[in-house]
C-alpha cells in the first residue's frame, strides 16, 4: 500500500511538473514552436514518458485550463453564504482565473489561434466553458434565493453574458497587444453586467466612486 501511494504521488508530481514547465515555455515562445522534446527535457523525463501522461501538447494545455476552472469552481462553492459579498467574490474569482490562465497576451493569442485550427482543443475548451457557465449559474441562483440578486434575472442568461464578457475582454486584450492590466480590464467590464443584476452591487460601487 505504501509503495502504491508513493508511485501515485510521483505520478502526480510528474504530471504537475509537465504542466508547469510547458506553461513556462509557452509564455516565453510561441506555442507552435514549443516541442514535446523541449517540454520533456525541461521536466527531466524522456519523450516516451511524456506520452504516458499526455497524448499531445493540446491535451497538456487543456489540463492547465481545467485545473484553473476547477479551482474557480471549488472557491465559489465555498463562498455560497448569505453573509458574504457573493458578487464581489464572483467578480474577483473570475478576474483571478483570467490572470492565472492568461499570463501573457502572446500565450492568449496562441490559445485563440489553436481553437481555430485544432478541433480537439476547441472541443476540450468548450467543456471548460460549460463548467464556467454552470458555476456562474449556480452562484446566481443562490443569490436569487437569498435576495442578493434581483429575482427576474435569468441565471442562465447571466452565465452566458459573463462568459461572453470574459471572452470579449480577452480578445480586446490580445488586439491591443496586452496593453494595460488584464485584471483591471476584466474587473471593469464585469462591473457593468453585475450592476445590472444587483441593486446592492450598484449602491456599493456608486458609493466608492
Short mmCIF file of N, CA, C and O in Angstrom, two decimals, residues 18 28 58 78 98 137 144 182:
data_model
loop_
_atom_site.label_atom_id
_atom_site.label_comp_id
_atom_site.label_asym_id
_atom_site.label_seq_id
_atom_site.Cartn_x
_atom_site.Cartn_y
_atom_site.Cartn_z
N UNK A 18 5.12 18.61 -15.65
CA UNK A 18 4.96 18.78 -17.10
C UNK A 18 4.11 20.00 -17.43
O UNK A 18 4.43 20.77 -18.33
N UNK A 28 7.24 31.95 -22.96
CA UNK A 28 8.48 32.52 -23.49
C UNK A 28 8.55 32.50 -25.00
O UNK A 28 9.23 33.33 -25.62
N UNK A 58 -1.75 19.85 -26.87
CA UNK A 58 -3.10 20.38 -26.70
C UNK A 58 -3.74 19.83 -25.43
O UNK A 58 -4.39 20.56 -24.68
N UNK A 78 -17.31 27.54 -1.90
CA UNK A 78 -17.02 27.93 -0.52
C UNK A 78 -17.60 29.29 -0.17
O UNK A 78 -17.74 29.62 1.01
N UNK A 98 -8.68 34.57 -14.86
CA UNK A 98 -8.17 35.15 -16.11
C UNK A 98 -6.68 35.43 -16.01
O UNK A 98 -5.91 35.13 -16.93
N UNK A 137 -24.05 30.09 -13.07
CA UNK A 137 -25.48 29.89 -12.95
C UNK A 137 -25.85 29.48 -11.52
O UNK A 137 -26.82 30.00 -10.95
N UNK A 144 -30.24 34.62 -5.95
CA UNK A 144 -31.68 34.89 -6.07
C UNK A 144 -32.43 34.34 -4.87
O UNK A 144 -33.35 34.97 -4.35
N UNK A 182 -4.75 43.15 -17.60
CA UNK A 182 -5.88 42.29 -17.92
C UNK A 182 -6.85 42.25 -16.74
O UNK A 182 -8.06 42.29 -16.93
#
